[in-house]
Every structure is written in C-alpha cells, then in structure tokens.
Coordinates of C-alpha atoms in Angstrom, one line a residue:
M1 CA -10.7 10.2 30.7
W2 CA -13.4 12.9 27.6
S3 CA -14.9 15.3 30.9
E4 CA -10.5 15.6 32.1
L5 CA -9.5 16.3 28.6
R6 CA -12.9 18.8 28.5
K7 CA -11.7 20.0 31.6
A8 CA -8.5 21.1 31.2
I9 CA -9.7 22.9 27.6
A10 CA -12.3 24.6 30.2
S11 CA -10.2 25.3 32.1
F12 CA -6.8 27.3 30.0
D13 CA -6.0 30.6 30.3
I14 CA -4.4 31.2 27.4
P15 CA -5.5 33.5 24.9
A16 CA -5.4 31.4 22.5
D17 CA -7.4 31.2 19.1
W18 CA -7.7 27.3 18.6
I19 CA -6.3 24.8 21.4
G20 CA -6.8 20.6 21.3
I21 CA -5.4 17.9 23.0
R22 CA -4.3 14.1 21.5
A23 CA -4.1 11.5 24.9
V24 CA -2.5 8.8 24.1
K25 CA -2.3 4.8 26.0
E26 CA 0.0 2.3 24.7
T27 CA 0.7 -0.9 25.6
S28 CA 3.1 -2.8 23.1
T29 CA 4.3 -6.4 23.4
T30 CA 7.5 -8.3 21.3
R31 CA 8.7 -11.5 21.2
L32 CA 11.5 -12.5 19.4
V33 CA 13.1 -16.3 18.8
R34 CA 16.2 -17.1 17.1
D35 CA 18.1 -20.6 16.5
A36 CA 14.5 -22.1 18.7
L37 CA 16.2 -20.2 21.6
P38 CA 14.1 -17.2 22.8
Q39 CA 15.9 -14.2 22.5
V40 CA 13.3 -10.7 24.6
N41 CA 10.3 -11.1 25.4
G42 CA 8.8 -7.8 26.4
K43 CA 6.8 -5.3 27.1
S44 CA 6.3 -2.1 27.7
F45 CA 3.2 0.5 27.6
T46 CA 3.2 4.2 27.6
V47 CA 0.3 7.4 28.4
G48 CA 1.0 10.8 27.6
A49 CA -0.8 13.9 25.7
M50 CA 0.6 16.6 22.8
L51 CA -0.9 20.4 23.4
E52 CA -2.1 22.1 19.7
V53 CA -2.2 25.9 20.7
L54 CA -3.7 28.3 17.2
V55 CA -2.0 31.9 17.7
N56 CA -2.3 35.1 15.2
G57 CA -2.2 31.7 12.7
C58 CA 1.2 29.8 14.0
L59 CA 1.1 26.7 15.7
G60 CA 2.9 25.3 19.2
Y61 CA 3.2 22.3 20.7
A62 CA 4.0 21.2 24.2
A63 CA 3.8 17.2 25.7
T64 CA 3.4 16.2 28.6
N65 CA 4.1 12.7 30.0
S66 CA 1.4 12.9 32.8
L67 CA -2.9 14.0 32.3
E68 CA -3.0 15.5 35.9
L69 CA -5.3 18.9 35.2
S70 CA -1.7 20.9 36.0
S71 CA 0.4 19.4 33.5
L72 CA -1.3 19.5 31.5
Q73 CA -1.9 23.2 31.8
T74 CA 1.9 23.9 32.1
A75 CA 1.9 22.0 28.7
A76 CA -0.4 24.1 27.0
Q77 CA 1.3 28.0 28.4
T78 CA 4.8 26.4 26.6
A79 CA 3.1 25.2 23.1
Y80 CA 0.9 28.4 23.8
K81 CA 4.4 30.9 24.2
Q82 CA 6.2 28.7 21.5
A83 CA 3.4 29.9 18.9
L84 CA 3.4 33.0 19.8
A85 CA 7.2 33.4 20.1
A86 CA 6.9 31.8 15.7
S87 CA 4.1 34.1 14.7
E88 CA 6.0 36.7 13.3
W89 CA 8.0 34.3 10.8
W90 CA 5.0 32.1 10.0
I91 CA 4.8 30.7 6.4
H92 CA 0.9 30.6 5.8
P93 CA -0.9 32.2 8.8
F94 CA -3.5 28.7 9.8
G95 CA -6.9 28.9 10.9
E96 CA -9.7 27.2 12.6
S97 CA -10.2 25.7 8.5
E98 CA -7.6 23.5 9.4
R99 CA -8.8 22.4 12.6
P100 CA -12.4 22.1 11.9
K101 CA -14.5 20.2 14.6
V102 CA -15.2 16.6 14.4
V103 CA -16.2 13.8 16.9
G104 CA -16.5 10.1 16.1
E105 CA -14.4 6.6 16.8
Y106 CA -12.8 4.1 14.5
K107 CA -12.0 0.5 16.3
S108 CA -9.8 -1.7 15.1
P109 CA -12.2 -6.0 13.9
F110 CA -10.7 -8.6 15.6
L111 CA -11.6 -11.7 16.5
E112 CA -9.3 -12.4 19.1
P113 CA -8.3 -10.2 21.4
L114 CA -4.4 -9.5 21.9
D115 CA -3.6 -11.5 25.2
A116 CA -5.7 -14.8 23.9
L117 CA -2.3 -16.4 23.9
S118 CA 0.1 -16.1 27.0
P119 CA 3.6 -15.6 26.5
G120 CA 4.7 -18.6 27.1
E121 CA 1.6 -19.9 24.0
I122 CA 3.7 -17.5 22.2
N123 CA 6.9 -18.3 22.8
D124 CA 6.2 -22.0 22.4
L125 CA 4.6 -21.2 18.7
L126 CA 7.9 -19.3 17.5
V127 CA 10.0 -22.0 19.0
R128 CA 8.3 -24.4 16.8
I129 CA 8.3 -22.1 13.7
C130 CA 12.2 -21.9 13.8
Q131 CA 12.5 -26.2 14.5
T132 CA 10.0 -25.9 11.2
L133 CA 12.5 -23.9 9.1
K134 CA 15.4 -25.7 9.4
V135 CA 14.8 -28.5 7.0
D136 CA 18.3 -28.9 6.4
D137 CA 22.0 -28.9 7.9
K138 CA 22.7 -26.2 5.9
I139 CA 19.8 -23.8 7.3
V140 CA 22.2 -21.9 9.7
Q141 CA 19.7 -19.4 11.0
T142 CA 16.3 -19.2 11.9
I143 CA 14.3 -16.2 13.7
A144 CA 10.9 -16.0 14.5
S145 CA 9.3 -12.9 16.2
A146 CA 6.1 -11.4 17.3
S147 CA 5.1 -7.5 17.9
T148 CA 1.5 -6.3 19.2
I149 CA 0.0 -2.8 20.0
E150 CA -2.4 -1.8 22.2
R151 CA -3.8 2.3 21.0
E152 CA -6.2 4.1 22.8
S153 CA -6.1 7.9 21.8
W154 CA -9.0 10.6 22.3
F155 CA -8.6 13.9 21.0
V156 CA -11.2 16.6 21.8
S157 CA -10.1 20.6 20.2
S158 CA -11.8 24.0 22.3
N159 CA -14.0 24.4 19.3
G160 CA -15.9 20.8 20.3
S161 CA -13.9 18.1 19.1
E162 CA -14.1 14.9 19.7
V163 CA -12.3 11.8 18.5
Y164 CA -12.0 8.9 20.0
Q165 CA -10.1 5.8 18.2
K166 CA -8.8 2.1 19.5
I167 CA -6.2 0.0 17.1
L168 CA -5.0 -3.2 18.0
S169 CA -2.6 -4.7 15.9
I170 CA 0.3 -7.5 15.2
S171 CA 3.4 -8.1 13.5
T172 CA 5.2 -11.5 12.6
N173 CA 8.2 -12.4 11.3
Y174 CA 9.6 -15.6 10.3
G175 CA 12.9 -16.7 8.2
A176 CA 15.8 -18.8 7.5
T177 CA 19.6 -17.9 6.1
A178 CA 21.1 -21.1 4.6
Q179 CA 24.6 -21.2 3.6
D180 CA 27.0 -23.5 1.8
G181 CA 30.8 -23.1 2.3
A182 CA 31.1 -18.6 0.2
V183 CA 27.1 -19.2 -1.3
V184 CA 24.7 -17.0 1.6
Q185 CA 21.3 -17.0 1.5
Q186 CA 17.8 -15.7 2.8
R187 CA 14.0 -16.5 2.8
S188 CA 12.4 -14.6 5.1
N189 CA 7.9 -14.4 4.9
N190 CA 7.2 -11.9 2.2
G191 CA 10.3 -10.1 3.8
S192 CA 10.9 -8.3 6.6
Q193 CA 8.0 -7.1 8.8
A194 CA 5.6 -7.0 6.6
N195 CA 3.4 -9.1 7.6
C196 CA 1.9 -6.6 10.0
Y197 CA -2.7 -5.8 9.6
Q198 CA -4.7 -4.5 12.9
G199 CA -6.9 -7.1 14.4
G200 CA -6.2 -9.7 17.2
L201 CA -4.3 -12.6 17.6
E202 CA -6.7 -15.0 15.1
L203 CA -4.1 -13.9 12.6
L204 CA -0.9 -15.7 14.4
K205 CA -3.7 -19.1 13.2
Q206 CA -3.7 -18.8 10.0
E207 CA -4.7 -22.3 8.2
D208 CA -1.8 -22.2 5.9
L209 CA 0.7 -21.0 8.2
W210 CA 3.0 -24.2 8.5
H211 CA 2.9 -25.2 4.9
R212 CA 4.9 -22.0 4.7
V213 CA 7.5 -21.7 6.9
R214 CA 8.4 -25.0 5.2
Q215 CA 8.2 -23.2 2.3
I216 CA 10.6 -21.0 3.6
G217 CA 12.9 -23.4 4.6
E218 CA 12.8 -25.1 1.8
Q219 CA 13.3 -22.1 -0.7
A220 CA 16.4 -20.5 1.3
I221 CA 18.2 -24.2 0.0
E222 CA 17.2 -23.8 -2.9
L223 CA 18.1 -20.8 -3.7
L224 CA 22.1 -21.9 -2.6
T225 CA 22.6 -24.3 -5.9
A226 CA 20.5 -21.6 -8.1
E227 CA 21.1 -19.7 -10.5
E228 CA 22.7 -16.0 -10.7
C229 CA 19.6 -13.1 -12.1
P230 CA 20.2 -13.0 -15.4
T231 CA 21.6 -9.4 -16.2
T232 CA 19.3 -7.7 -19.4
R233 CA 15.9 -6.5 -20.4
T234 CA 12.9 -7.4 -19.9
N235 CA 9.3 -7.9 -19.0
L236 CA 9.9 -8.0 -14.7
V237 CA 6.9 -9.5 -13.1
L238 CA 6.6 -8.1 -9.6
A239 CA 4.4 -10.0 -6.1
P240 CA 2.1 -8.2 -3.9
D241 CA 5.2 -7.8 -1.3
Q242 CA 7.7 -6.1 -3.7
M243 CA 5.2 -3.9 -5.4
M244 CA 4.5 -3.3 -1.5
L245 CA 8.2 -1.3 -1.0
Q246 CA 7.5 0.2 -5.2
I247 CA 4.6 2.0 -4.1
H248 CA 6.6 3.3 -0.9
E249 CA 9.3 4.9 -2.2
S250 CA 8.0 5.7 -6.1
V251 CA 4.8 7.2 -5.4
G252 CA 3.9 7.9 -1.6
H253 CA 7.4 9.3 -1.0
P254 CA 8.0 11.5 -3.2
L255 CA 3.4 13.0 -3.4
E256 CA 4.6 14.5 -0.1
I257 CA 3.5 17.6 0.3
D258 CA 5.5 18.4 3.1
R259 CA 8.4 17.0 1.2
I260 CA 7.4 18.9 -2.1
L261 CA 7.6 22.5 -0.1
G262 CA 10.7 21.2 1.2
D263 CA 10.2 20.6 5.2
E264 CA 12.2 17.4 4.8
R265 CA 14.5 18.4 2.0
N266 CA 17.9 18.3 4.9
Y267 CA 16.7 14.9 6.6
A268 CA 15.0 12.9 4.0
G269 CA 14.8 14.8 0.5
G270 CA 13.1 16.1 -1.4
S271 CA 10.8 15.3 -4.3
F272 CA 11.2 15.2 -7.9
V273 CA 7.5 16.3 -8.1
N274 CA 6.3 20.2 -8.2
K275 CA 3.5 21.8 -7.2
S276 CA 2.2 22.2 -10.9
D277 CA 2.3 18.8 -11.2
F278 CA -0.7 18.1 -9.4
G279 CA -3.6 17.9 -11.6
N280 CA -1.4 17.8 -14.6
L281 CA 1.4 15.1 -14.6
V282 CA 0.9 11.6 -16.5
Y283 CA 2.6 9.5 -14.0
G284 CA 2.5 5.9 -15.9
S285 CA 0.2 4.4 -17.9
P286 CA -3.4 4.7 -17.9
L287 CA -3.6 0.8 -15.8
M288 CA -1.9 3.0 -12.7
N289 CA -4.6 3.6 -10.3
I290 CA -3.3 4.6 -6.5
T291 CA -5.5 5.2 -4.1
F292 CA -5.0 6.8 -0.6
D293 CA -7.7 4.3 1.7
P294 CA -7.3 4.5 5.5
T295 CA -10.9 2.5 5.4
V296 CA -9.5 -1.4 3.9
P297 CA -10.7 -3.8 7.5
G298 CA -7.9 -4.9 8.8
E299 CA -5.0 -3.3 6.7
F300 CA -2.6 -1.9 8.9
A301 CA -2.1 2.5 8.1
S302 CA -6.5 2.5 8.3
Y303 CA -8.3 4.4 10.5
G304 CA -11.1 7.0 10.9
F305 CA -9.8 9.7 11.7
D306 CA -6.5 11.8 11.4
D307 CA -4.0 13.0 14.6
T308 CA -5.4 16.6 14.1
G309 CA -8.9 15.3 13.6
A310 CA -10.0 15.2 10.0
V311 CA -12.2 12.7 8.7
A312 CA -10.7 9.6 6.8
T313 CA -11.2 9.0 3.3
K314 CA -11.0 7.4 0.4
E315 CA -9.3 9.5 -2.2
Y316 CA -7.5 8.2 -6.0
L317 CA -3.9 10.2 -5.5
V318 CA -3.0 9.0 -9.4
K319 CA -5.9 7.9 -11.4
E320 CA -5.8 6.1 -15.2
G321 CA -1.9 7.4 -15.0
V322 CA -2.8 11.0 -14.4
L323 CA -2.0 12.6 -10.8
Q324 CA -4.8 14.0 -8.8
R325 CA -3.8 14.1 -5.8
G326 CA -0.7 14.7 -3.0
L327 CA -0.1 13.4 0.7
G328 CA -0.5 17.0 2.9
S329 CA -2.8 17.0 5.9
L330 CA -5.4 20.0 5.8
E331 CA -2.1 22.8 6.7
S332 CA 0.1 21.4 4.0
Q333 CA -2.8 22.4 1.5
A334 CA -3.3 25.7 2.3
R335 CA 0.4 26.3 2.2
A336 CA 0.2 25.0 -1.1
G337 CA -2.6 24.7 -2.9
V338 CA -3.0 21.7 -3.6
A339 CA -6.0 19.2 -2.7
G340 CA -4.5 16.0 -0.3
V341 CA -6.3 13.3 2.3
A342 CA -6.6 13.5 5.5
C343 CA -2.8 12.1 6.8
A344 CA -1.3 14.2 9.2
R345 CA -0.2 11.8 11.6
A346 CA 2.1 11.4 14.9
S347 CA 3.8 8.0 16.0
S348 CA 3.0 8.3 19.9
W349 CA 1.9 11.0 21.7
N350 CA 4.8 13.5 22.0
R351 CA 5.2 14.0 18.6
P352 CA 3.2 16.8 16.3
A353 CA 1.4 15.3 13.6
I354 CA 2.6 15.4 9.9
D355 CA 1.7 14.4 6.5
R356 CA 2.2 10.8 6.2
M357 CA 1.6 8.1 3.9
G358 CA -0.7 5.4 5.3
N359 CA -3.0 2.8 2.8
L360 CA -1.4 3.5 -0.5
N361 CA -2.6 0.5 -2.6
L362 CA -2.6 -0.4 -6.1
E363 CA -6.7 -1.2 -7.9
P364 CA -6.6 -4.6 -9.1
L365 CA -7.9 -4.9 -13.0
N366 CA -8.3 -7.8 -13.8
G367 CA -6.1 -11.0 -15.4
T368 CA -5.3 -14.2 -12.6
F369 CA -1.8 -14.7 -11.9
E370 CA -2.3 -17.3 -14.7
D371 CA -3.2 -14.9 -17.0
I372 CA -0.4 -12.2 -16.8
I373 CA 2.1 -14.8 -16.1
G374 CA 1.3 -17.5 -19.9
G375 CA 0.8 -14.2 -22.1
I376 CA 5.1 -13.8 -21.2
K377 CA 8.2 -15.0 -24.3
H378 CA 10.7 -14.1 -22.0
G379 CA 10.7 -12.0 -18.3
V380 CA 11.3 -12.6 -15.1
Y381 CA 9.3 -12.7 -11.5
M382 CA 10.1 -11.4 -8.0
E383 CA 9.2 -11.2 -5.0
S384 CA 10.0 -10.5 -1.8
N385 CA 12.3 -6.9 -0.8
R386 CA 15.9 -7.6 0.3
S387 CA 17.5 -4.2 0.0
W388 CA 16.5 -0.8 -1.6
S389 CA 17.5 2.4 -2.2
I390 CA 16.6 5.6 -4.2
D391 CA 18.1 9.1 -4.6
D392 CA 16.7 12.3 -2.6
R393 CA 14.3 13.0 -5.0
R394 CA 13.2 10.1 -5.4
Y395 CA 14.1 9.3 -8.7
K396 CA 16.3 7.0 -9.5
F397 CA 16.5 4.3 -7.7
Q398 CA 17.6 0.1 -7.6
F399 CA 15.2 -2.5 -5.3
G400 CA 16.2 -6.1 -4.7
C401 CA 14.5 -8.9 -4.3
E402 CA 14.7 -12.4 -2.1
Y403 CA 13.2 -14.7 -4.9
A404 CA 13.3 -14.8 -9.1
K405 CA 12.0 -17.2 -11.4
L406 CA 12.5 -16.8 -14.6
I407 CA 9.4 -17.1 -16.9
E408 CA 9.7 -19.0 -20.3
N409 CA 6.8 -19.5 -23.2
G410 CA 4.4 -18.4 -20.5
K411 CA 5.8 -21.0 -17.6
L412 CA 8.2 -20.2 -14.2
T413 CA 10.8 -22.4 -14.7
K414 CA 14.1 -22.0 -13.4
T415 CA 14.7 -20.5 -9.5
L416 CA 17.3 -17.3 -9.5
R417 CA 19.2 -15.7 -7.1
N418 CA 19.9 -12.3 -6.0
P419 CA 17.7 -10.4 -8.5
N420 CA 18.2 -7.1 -9.0
Y421 CA 16.0 -3.9 -10.7
R422 CA 16.7 -0.4 -11.4
A423 CA 14.9 2.3 -13.3
T424 CA 13.2 5.8 -12.9
T425 CA 9.7 6.7 -11.1
P426 CA 8.3 8.4 -14.8
E427 CA 10.2 5.5 -16.4
F428 CA 8.8 2.7 -14.5
W429 CA 5.6 3.5 -13.8
H430 CA 4.9 4.3 -17.9
S431 CA 6.1 0.7 -18.4
L432 CA 3.6 -0.9 -16.4
I433 CA 1.2 -3.0 -19.1
K434 CA -0.7 -5.4 -17.2
V435 CA -2.3 -4.6 -13.7
G436 CA -3.5 -8.4 -12.1
D437 CA -7.5 -8.6 -10.7
A438 CA -8.9 -8.9 -6.9
T439 CA -7.8 -12.4 -6.7
N440 CA -3.6 -11.7 -6.8
W441 CA -4.6 -8.8 -4.7
Q442 CA -2.2 -8.7 -1.3
M443 CA -1.9 -5.9 1.0
Y444 CA 1.3 -5.6 3.7
G445 CA 2.4 -3.6 6.6
T446 CA 5.3 -2.0 8.0
P447 CA 5.9 -0.1 10.9
Y448 CA 9.0 1.2 10.3
C449 CA 8.5 4.0 8.1
G450 CA 10.3 7.1 9.2
K451 CA 10.1 10.8 8.3
G452 CA 11.1 14.1 10.8
E453 CA 12.8 15.9 13.0
P454 CA 12.7 14.0 15.1
N455 CA 12.7 11.4 13.7
Q456 CA 9.0 9.7 13.3
A457 CA 8.5 6.0 12.8
I458 CA 5.1 4.8 11.8
W459 CA 3.0 2.2 10.4
V460 CA 2.1 2.4 6.6
G461 CA 0.4 -0.6 4.5
H462 CA 0.5 -1.0 0.6
G463 CA -2.1 -3.4 -1.4
S464 CA -2.0 -4.3 -5.4
P465 CA -2.3 -7.3 -7.7
V466 CA 0.5 -9.1 -9.2
C467 CA 1.9 -6.3 -11.7
I468 CA 4.0 -6.2 -15.2
F469 CA 6.5 -3.8 -16.3
A470 CA 7.9 -4.2 -19.8
N471 CA 11.7 -3.3 -21.1
V472 CA 12.7 -2.9 -17.4
E473 CA 16.4 -3.4 -17.2
V474 CA 17.6 -6.6 -14.0
F475 CA 20.5 -8.0 -13.3
G476 CA 22.2 -10.3 -10.9
G477 CA 24.8 -9.7 -7.3
G478 CA 23.9 -8.2 -3.7
T479 CA 23.2 -4.5 -3.3
S480 CA 23.4 -2.2 -0.3
K481 CA 20.6 -0.9 1.7
I482 CA 19.8 2.5 1.8
Q483 CA 17.1 3.2 4.0

C-alpha cells in the first residue's frame, strides 16, 4: 500500500500547497439472535480513499472507492478544483501548520484474532445467551448480538507524513424484555451497545458471562413488581454505565469546538459554552477531572493519531472543575484560538475528518463502592441508560435508566423501576460530591455517536467511577428517546 500511495502523491500534477491521502480498508461482521433464533449473519468489506488538498488557505475533499492510480489522480483534481473555488470565501486561512509531518503506527491490543471462532460457533454462543436469559415465562423477548470490525488505514502527505493504524474492535449486547399484564420492563447488559471495546474474540469469553446473563434475566423479572422511582430531590448515585451517557452528552458534545463555532447548529445544535470560557469557566465541582485520553489500552476510541495525522495524547479538558481545553482539531484550534486535542476523525474513507469525541473519561479519586453508598442516609442508585433528552445547547437534560435501588442509611434496599433524573449541565456537575476510586472505575463505548452533514456515526469511549451528585431531581415514569 505504501508504494502505491507514495507513487500517487508524486504523480499529482496540481499546484497545491499540501496534499494528503487517507486510505481505509474495513471488514465488519454482524450476528444477531432474537428468542434463540438467528436473525442476522452479515459480513461486509469496504475500501477507498479520501483526498485532501490545500489551496490558497482552503481545504478541498474528494473520495474514491478505487485505489488505482488514475482514480486517485481524478479525486485529487476534484479536491483541488473544490478548494480553489471555495478559497474566495474561506472563513480562516489554513496552512501546513494544520497538517504537520508525522510518522508512526498504532495497533489495537488483542489476544485472539477476530476469526478465532467460526460464524456458527458465535451463533451458538448467542443462542445460548438468549436461552439463559429466559429465566421465567414472563420473559417475552430475548436478544443477543456480536459485531466485529477490523480497520486498517494509511495516511500519507506531500510533506512526508506516513501513518499506519490497525484497529480491531468487538461490540456485544444482550437483554431481556419481561411482561406481566400491562407492565413491561427491559433490562440489558449495561445499556444497549455499551459493551464496545478494542481487542479480539477473547472479549466474548469473559469469566462472569453466564452469571451476568442470568442476572439480567432475573432483574428484568424483578422490575415487574418493583416500586416506581419516587419523585423527590435526593442524593443520586450513578453507576459507570450511566456516567458514560452523562459524560458524553453534557461534557463531550458541548466542548466540540466546531459546534461552539456554529458548524453544527443547523443539524445537531450548538453549545452553551463560549470561546471565552476556556481557562475560566468553573464547569463543575473541584472533584471533576475529565480527560481526553486515546492512550487507554482496549478502550473503544483509542488511537495513536487522528485522521489528519495529529499525534493523540492524553489531555485534561476539565481539571479540578475548571474548563481547560476543547474537543477541537488543529483546524478548529486555529479558527477559535482555543487549545484542543487530536480529534479530527472520520467515520469512513468517504467522509472528511471533523471534530469528534474520542475517549472522554472522568478520572478516579477515592472511595470504594461501599464507602460511597455507606455515607448516604437517603438516595437513589441508578444503572444502565434507557432514554435521553437534551436541548440543542447541551444545557437542560433529562435521562432515564433501566434499573435502580433505593439507598437508606448506607444500604441498597428496594428495587425501583422507571428511574429518571433531570438537571442543567452546570447545576449537575457542581453537585458532584464524591468520585469513586480505581476499584469501581469502568469503561464502556458506543459506535453510534452521530454528527455532521452528511451524517457520520463514529465510535467513542467513556470511563468513570461510581459518583454521587447531591440534591438532584429524580422521578418515575417513562421518558422519550431523542437522539
């Protein structure tokens, strides 16, 4: 691949200031079983390249699904013409400083290759999961799925960049729906599509798999007779699988610099954060330390370089409650004059890279799970996201969870169903009064973070310990799901 891409770069006969090629090969599989019956067994392959050309301070793009030299040359010409035509109206003059030379590689860690099991063996495992979930006749539906992706990318540029990355990932999901008359409850493994990681098929063989599968089925039944979550203001304790959604929606999206600059407003909204807030805004309590960290082994959005070649490093977005930097690529940093991170990412070869979340994590402090619960006289503990709704400035939100427990005098007592909570982003993060330690820090991921026009669904990762938020409004009942 390297020789073909270098040859293509050398052959382009266009007076561009800079040229880049990002070539991608991706193989993915999807297996889905419902009620112990296979529903989907799919495999797909895609290959192509994105050509990026800098002319007169403006970037142009063109993609091709052929890596033949003639196709790459045609795409380069198209991108050049696009950049040249647009350069009369650029909003910021870009240069090679936004596309520095970089050389290196990144590979996902794994123990077993993604083809270590046959499709039939994976299907058998998913069928058994569905059978094990059905712990009672009141379980009316079971579901289990497993998806894998093997992605290779090569990035070369006219100023000497050469970056190779190979990412292996696996996403699993299983859950049960229980019904008793008009009462219907769902329980899944940490929420739909939260168990997404980099690695190999060893991730399908976790030691506690069958215990966890049975527990999910039992909890679905348990929820049928549980009390409704009370409507009150109280201490809210969130498990890491719900903190994933909380971090994603109320920290990740508001800090995307292109969103702050207005690029997303006609599609996904803006942000309550302003450029002047960086370095000044007290985003939350002093216990709030949020990092952008693509260096965590096995986390879903780990990588060595973003899709423009910028070197990915761990950086604090919020430190001791104070906003430090944004989720902005080298382009957005130049436009906004705000410190950012290596987060220019594209969902495929046929999309240009834009500002995206990667791994956003709440750093652990101190406190075991027992310590956290033990200090609460009254509160509600919630797990696993079920629904979400947040305004287009990422300010007011309302989230629902699958499963909850009442906390009374330092103990988890009654199971509660239909638990929800609402707040504003600043109010909520200022109410953070305790952050757990490394013993209860867990990471999760999702492949469905949507953004951009045309839309790009991309993978993100979020890690967090168990956390306590004081005086939060909680309530029962269903909620709407708004993406």
